[in-house]
Coordinates of C-alpha atoms and ligand atoms in Angstrom, one line a residue:
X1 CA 100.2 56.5 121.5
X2 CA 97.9 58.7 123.8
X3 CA 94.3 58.5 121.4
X4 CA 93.4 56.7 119.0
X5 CA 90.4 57.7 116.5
X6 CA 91.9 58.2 113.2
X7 CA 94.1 56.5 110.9
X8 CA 96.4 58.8 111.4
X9 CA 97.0 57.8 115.1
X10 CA 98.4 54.8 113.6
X11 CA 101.4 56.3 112.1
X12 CA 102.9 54.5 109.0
X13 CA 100.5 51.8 107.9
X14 CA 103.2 49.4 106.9
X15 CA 105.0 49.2 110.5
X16 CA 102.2 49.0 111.9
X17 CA 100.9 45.6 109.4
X18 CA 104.7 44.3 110.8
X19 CA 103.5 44.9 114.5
X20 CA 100.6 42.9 113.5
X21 CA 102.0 39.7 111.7
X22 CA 104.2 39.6 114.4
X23 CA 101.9 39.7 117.3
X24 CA 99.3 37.1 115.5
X25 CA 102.7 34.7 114.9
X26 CA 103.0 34.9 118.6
X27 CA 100.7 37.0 120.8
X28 CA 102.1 36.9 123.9
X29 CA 105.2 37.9 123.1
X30 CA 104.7 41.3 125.0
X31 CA 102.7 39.4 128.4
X32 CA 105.2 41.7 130.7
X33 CA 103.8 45.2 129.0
X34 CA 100.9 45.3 130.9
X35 CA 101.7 43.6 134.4
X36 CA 100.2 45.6 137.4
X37 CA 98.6 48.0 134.7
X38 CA 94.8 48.4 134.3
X39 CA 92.6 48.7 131.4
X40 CA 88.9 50.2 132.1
X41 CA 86.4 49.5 129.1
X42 CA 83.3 51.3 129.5
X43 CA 80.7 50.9 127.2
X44 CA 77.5 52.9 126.5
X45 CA 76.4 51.0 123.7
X46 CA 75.8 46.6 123.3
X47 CA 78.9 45.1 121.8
X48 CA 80.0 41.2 121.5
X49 CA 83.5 41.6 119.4
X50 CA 84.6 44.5 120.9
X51 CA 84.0 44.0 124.3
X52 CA 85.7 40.3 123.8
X53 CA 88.3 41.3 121.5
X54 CA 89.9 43.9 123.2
X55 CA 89.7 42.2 126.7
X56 CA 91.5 39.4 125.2
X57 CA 94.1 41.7 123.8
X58 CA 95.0 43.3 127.1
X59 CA 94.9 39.9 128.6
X60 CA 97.7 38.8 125.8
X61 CA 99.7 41.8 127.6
X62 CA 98.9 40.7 131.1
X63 CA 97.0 44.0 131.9
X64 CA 94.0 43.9 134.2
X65 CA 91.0 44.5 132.7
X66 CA 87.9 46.2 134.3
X67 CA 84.5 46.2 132.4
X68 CA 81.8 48.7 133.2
X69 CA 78.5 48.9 131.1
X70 CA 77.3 52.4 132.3
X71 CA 73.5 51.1 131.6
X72 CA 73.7 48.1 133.8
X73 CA 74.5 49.3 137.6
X74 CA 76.4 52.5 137.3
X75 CA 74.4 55.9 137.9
X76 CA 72.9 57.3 135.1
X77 CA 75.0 60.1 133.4
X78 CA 74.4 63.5 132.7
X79 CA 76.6 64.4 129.4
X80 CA 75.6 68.4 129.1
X81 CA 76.9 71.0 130.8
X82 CA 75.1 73.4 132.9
X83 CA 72.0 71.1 133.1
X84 CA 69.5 71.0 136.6
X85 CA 69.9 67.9 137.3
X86 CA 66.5 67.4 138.8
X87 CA 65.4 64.5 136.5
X88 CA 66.8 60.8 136.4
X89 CA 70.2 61.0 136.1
X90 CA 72.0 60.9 139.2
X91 CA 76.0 61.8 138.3
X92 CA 77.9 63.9 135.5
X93 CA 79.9 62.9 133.5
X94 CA 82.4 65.7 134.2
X95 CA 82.8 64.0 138.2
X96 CA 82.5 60.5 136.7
X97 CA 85.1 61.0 134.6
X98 CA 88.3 61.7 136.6
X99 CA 86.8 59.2 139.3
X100 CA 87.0 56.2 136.4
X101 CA 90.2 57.5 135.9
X102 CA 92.0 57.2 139.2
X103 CA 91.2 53.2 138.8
X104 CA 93.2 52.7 135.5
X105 CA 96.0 52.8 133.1
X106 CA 94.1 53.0 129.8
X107 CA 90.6 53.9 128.8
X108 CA 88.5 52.5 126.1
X109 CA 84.8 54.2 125.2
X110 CA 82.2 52.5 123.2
X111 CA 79.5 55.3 122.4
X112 CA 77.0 55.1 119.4
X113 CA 76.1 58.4 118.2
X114 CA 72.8 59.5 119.7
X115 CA 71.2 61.0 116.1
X116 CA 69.7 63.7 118.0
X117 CA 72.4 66.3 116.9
X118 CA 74.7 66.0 113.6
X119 CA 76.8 68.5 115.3
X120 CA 77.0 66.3 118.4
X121 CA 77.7 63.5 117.1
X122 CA 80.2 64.9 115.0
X123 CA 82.4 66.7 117.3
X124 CA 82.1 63.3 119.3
X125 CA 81.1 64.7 122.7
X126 CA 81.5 61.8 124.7
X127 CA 84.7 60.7 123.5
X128 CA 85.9 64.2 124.0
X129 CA 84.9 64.8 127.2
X130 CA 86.8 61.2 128.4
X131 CA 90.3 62.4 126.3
X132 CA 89.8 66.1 128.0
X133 CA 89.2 65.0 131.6
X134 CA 90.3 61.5 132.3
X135 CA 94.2 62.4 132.0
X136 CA 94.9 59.3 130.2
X137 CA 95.2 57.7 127.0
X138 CA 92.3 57.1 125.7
X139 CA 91.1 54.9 122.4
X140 CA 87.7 54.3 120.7
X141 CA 85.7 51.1 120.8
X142 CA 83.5 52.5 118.4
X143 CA 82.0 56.3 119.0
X144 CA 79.6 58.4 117.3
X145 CA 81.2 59.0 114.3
X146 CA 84.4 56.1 114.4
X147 CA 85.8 52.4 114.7
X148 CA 89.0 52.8 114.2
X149 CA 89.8 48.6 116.0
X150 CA 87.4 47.8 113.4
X151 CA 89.2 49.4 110.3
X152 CA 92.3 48.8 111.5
X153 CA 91.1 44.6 111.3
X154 CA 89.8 45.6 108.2
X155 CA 92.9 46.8 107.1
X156 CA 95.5 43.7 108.8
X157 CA 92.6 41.3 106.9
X158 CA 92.6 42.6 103.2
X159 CA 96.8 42.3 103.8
X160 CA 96.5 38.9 105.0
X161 CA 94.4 37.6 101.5
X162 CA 95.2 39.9 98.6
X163 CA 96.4 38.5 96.0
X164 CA 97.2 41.3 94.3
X165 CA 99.7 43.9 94.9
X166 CA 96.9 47.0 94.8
X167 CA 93.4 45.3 95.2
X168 CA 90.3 47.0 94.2
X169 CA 88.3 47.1 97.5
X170 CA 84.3 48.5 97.2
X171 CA 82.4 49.3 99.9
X172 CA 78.7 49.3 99.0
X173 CA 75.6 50.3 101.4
X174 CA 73.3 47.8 101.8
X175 CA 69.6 47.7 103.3
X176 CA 68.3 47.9 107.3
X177 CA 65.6 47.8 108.7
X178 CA 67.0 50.6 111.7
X179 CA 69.2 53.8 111.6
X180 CA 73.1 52.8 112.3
X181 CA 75.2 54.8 112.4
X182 CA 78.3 56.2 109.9
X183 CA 81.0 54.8 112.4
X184 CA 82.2 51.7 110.6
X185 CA 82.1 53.4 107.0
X186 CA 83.9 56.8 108.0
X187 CA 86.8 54.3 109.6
X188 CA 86.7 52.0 107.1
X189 CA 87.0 54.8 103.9
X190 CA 89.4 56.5 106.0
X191 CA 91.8 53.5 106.4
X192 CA 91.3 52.7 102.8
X193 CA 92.2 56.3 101.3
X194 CA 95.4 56.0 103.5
X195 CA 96.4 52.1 102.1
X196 CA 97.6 50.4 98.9
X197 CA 94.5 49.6 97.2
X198 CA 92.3 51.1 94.4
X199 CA 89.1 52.1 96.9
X200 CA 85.3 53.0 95.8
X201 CA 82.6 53.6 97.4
X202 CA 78.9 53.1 96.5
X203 CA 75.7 54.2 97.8
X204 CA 72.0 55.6 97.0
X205 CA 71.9 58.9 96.5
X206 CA 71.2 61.1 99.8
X207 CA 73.8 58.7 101.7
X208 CA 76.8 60.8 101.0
X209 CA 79.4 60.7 103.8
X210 CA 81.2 63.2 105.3
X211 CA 84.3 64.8 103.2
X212 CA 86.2 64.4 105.9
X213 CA 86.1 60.8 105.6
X214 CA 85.6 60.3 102.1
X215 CA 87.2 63.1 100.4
X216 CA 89.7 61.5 97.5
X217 CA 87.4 58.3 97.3
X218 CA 86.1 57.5 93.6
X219 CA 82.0 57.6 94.0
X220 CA 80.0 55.3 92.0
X221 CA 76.1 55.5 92.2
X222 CA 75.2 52.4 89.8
X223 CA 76.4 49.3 92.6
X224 CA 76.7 46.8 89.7
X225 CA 79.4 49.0 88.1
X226 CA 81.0 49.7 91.2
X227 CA 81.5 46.3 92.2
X228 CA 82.9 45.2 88.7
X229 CA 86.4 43.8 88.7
X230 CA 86.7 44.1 92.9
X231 CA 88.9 42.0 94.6
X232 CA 87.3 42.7 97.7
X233 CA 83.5 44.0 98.9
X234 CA 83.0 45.6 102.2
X235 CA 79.0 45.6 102.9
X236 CA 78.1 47.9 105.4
X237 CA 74.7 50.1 106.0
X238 CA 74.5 53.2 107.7
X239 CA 71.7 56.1 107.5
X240 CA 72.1 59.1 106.5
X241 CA 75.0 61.2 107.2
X242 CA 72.6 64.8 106.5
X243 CA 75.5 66.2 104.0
X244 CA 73.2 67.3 101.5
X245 CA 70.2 67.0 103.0
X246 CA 70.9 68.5 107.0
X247 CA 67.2 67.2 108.2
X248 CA 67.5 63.5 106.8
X249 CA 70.5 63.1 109.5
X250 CA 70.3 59.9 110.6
X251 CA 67.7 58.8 109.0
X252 CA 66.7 55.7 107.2
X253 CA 66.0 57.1 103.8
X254 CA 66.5 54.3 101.7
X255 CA 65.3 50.5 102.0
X256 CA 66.0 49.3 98.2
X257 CA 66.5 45.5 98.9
X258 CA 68.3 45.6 95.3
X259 CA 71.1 46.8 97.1
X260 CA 71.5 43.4 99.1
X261 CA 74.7 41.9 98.4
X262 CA 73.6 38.5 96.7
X263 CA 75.1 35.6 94.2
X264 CA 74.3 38.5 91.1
X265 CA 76.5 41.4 92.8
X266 CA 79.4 38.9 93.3
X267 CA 79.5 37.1 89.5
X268 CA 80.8 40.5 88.5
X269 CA 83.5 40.9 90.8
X270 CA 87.2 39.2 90.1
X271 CA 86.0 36.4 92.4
X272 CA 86.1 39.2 95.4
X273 CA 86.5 38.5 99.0
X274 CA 83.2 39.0 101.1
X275 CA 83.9 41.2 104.2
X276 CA 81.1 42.6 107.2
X277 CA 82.2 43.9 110.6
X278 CA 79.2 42.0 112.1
X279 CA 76.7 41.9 113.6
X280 CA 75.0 41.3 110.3
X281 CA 71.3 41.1 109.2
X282 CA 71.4 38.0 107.1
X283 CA 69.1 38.7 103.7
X284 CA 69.3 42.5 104.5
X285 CA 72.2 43.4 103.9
X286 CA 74.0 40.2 102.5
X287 CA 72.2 36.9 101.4
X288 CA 73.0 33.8 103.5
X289 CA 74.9 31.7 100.1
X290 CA 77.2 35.5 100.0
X291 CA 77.9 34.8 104.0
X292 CA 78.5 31.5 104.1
X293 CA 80.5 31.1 101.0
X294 CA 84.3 30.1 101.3
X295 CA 85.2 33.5 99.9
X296 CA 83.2 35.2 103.0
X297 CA 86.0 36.4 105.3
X298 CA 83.3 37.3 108.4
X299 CA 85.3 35.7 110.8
X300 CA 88.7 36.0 110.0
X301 CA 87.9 39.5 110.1
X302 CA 86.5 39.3 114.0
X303 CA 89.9 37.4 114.8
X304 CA 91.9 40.0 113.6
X305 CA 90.0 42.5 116.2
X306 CA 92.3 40.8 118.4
X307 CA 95.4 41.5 116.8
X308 CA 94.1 45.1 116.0
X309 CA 93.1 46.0 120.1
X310 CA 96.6 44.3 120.8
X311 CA 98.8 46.7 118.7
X312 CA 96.9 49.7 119.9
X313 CA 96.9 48.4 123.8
X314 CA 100.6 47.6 123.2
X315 CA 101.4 51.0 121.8
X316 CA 99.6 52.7 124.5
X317 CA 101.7 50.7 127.1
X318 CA 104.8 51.5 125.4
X319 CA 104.0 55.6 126.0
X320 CA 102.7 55.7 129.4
Ligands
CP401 N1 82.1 44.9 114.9 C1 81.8 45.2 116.1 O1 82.3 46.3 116.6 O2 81.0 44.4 116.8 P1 80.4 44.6 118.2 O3 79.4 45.8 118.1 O4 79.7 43.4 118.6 O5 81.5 45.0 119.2

């Protein structure tokens, strides 16, 4: 594996579930993968799962790990080209770039999008830039449009507790107070159009995510009909993804607290599973009896971002 962004990088979902089970059974069955080999993480953004997560995984291969968090002590970056760079940034990214390189094996990048360009965001021009000029393999930790480690948990997680065969899995928007970005649901919707489960998706209208995510997912405005009957509820908010409405793009255009997953939402679901990638706004976007329930799967979900970062690190090792 040389990137990894989209499902797709994955290869065949069920192998890849078996690479999984196995490496949770025992996870340092591969410890001599990564001996002598360097992994960089560099992060743009805050993280607490990801940054722990996927350090942990490379340790479970014996890689080294390096961390950088390019706000705290590197040079501030210039990302476009043909800038003067006569203001406060003091190194570009296309120097920076092949530098970081020459330190490491692999290269993780965590970059939020910046909302100041759809079309920015959207052709990911960090990420890019790192899988163009760094030379090699390269794998998002969540970018501007992204989380595949997070989807990919998602995905090990809803294997590890269905009960049936092909669950019904909803992902509903839910309120906050800030703009987030469309990361976590592009992935997530993504994964679940490629898996064995009945997905849908609900939202308020004007939150419509990009086709290229979402195309082949059954949309359901009315949330309480969406959820009925799911076996699993993936809570999530983002802002607006500007498909039909290019000027709302990331934008909070909506802050319906009716749209809070709460004790009501649940009674209509078979009993459903609770799922959040974290970090969650407690009585925004879920209510603290939905969280804490014994059906919440919160944390299970963060300990599979283990397994998830391990898989991908080990596959990466495995090409080099
Ligand atoms: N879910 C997730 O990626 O969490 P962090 O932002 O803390 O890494």
């Amino acid at each position: 594996m040389k990137e990894f962004r989209y499902a797709s990088d994955l290869g065949n979902f069920e192998e890849a579930l078996k690479e999984a089970f196995e490496i949770k059974k025992d996870r340092f069955k591969y410890q001599g993968l990564g001996k002598n080999k360097t992994l960089l993480m560099i992060f743009f953004n805050n993280s607490l799962r990801t940054r722990l997560s996927t350090q942990k995984a490379a340790m479970n291969l014996g890689m080294n790990v390096i961390v950088l968090d390019i706000n705290q002590g590197a040079w501030k970056l210039e990302t476009e080209r043909g800038v003067v760079m006569d203001g406060d940034k003091s190194e570009h990214l296309l120097e920076a770039i092949p530098v970081m390189a020459q330190y490491c094996d692999l290269i993780g990048v965590r970059t939020f999008a910046r909302f100041e360009s759809r079309e920015a965001d959207y052709t990911e021009e960090i990420l890019t830039q790192f899988i163009k000029y760094s030379g090699r393999p390269v794998f998002s930790m969540e970018s501007a449009t992204v989380h595949p480690l997070q989807a990919f948990a998602d995905l090990i997680t809803i294997e590890q507790y269905r009960k049936l065969k092909r669950p019904k899995v909803v992902m509903t928007w839910a309120p906050h107070p800030k703009a987030l970005p469309q990361a976590v649901p592009n992935s997530f919707a993504q994964w679940m159009l490629a898996a064995d489960v009945d997905f849908v998706v609900t939202h308020p209208e004007g939150y419509e995510l990009d086709p290229q995510f979402v195309s082949g997912a059954q949309v359901e405005y009315d949330q309480m009909k969406a959820l009925e009957g799911a076996d699993f509820v993936y809570a999530k908010n983002w802002s607006c993804p500007g498909v039909t409405r290019p000027e709302d793009y990331g934008k909070v255009i909506n802050k319906d607290m009716n749209w809070t997953v709460d004790a009501k939402h649940m009674a209509v679901t078979n009993n459903a599973f609770f799922m959040h990638c974290l970090p969650v706004r407690r009585n925004m976007i879920v209510t603290d009896d939905v969280i804490e329930a014994p059906t919440s799967l919160v944390i299970p979900e963060a300990a599979n971002r283990e397994i998830s970062a391990t898989v991908v690190l080990k596959r990466m090792l495995e090409d080099l």
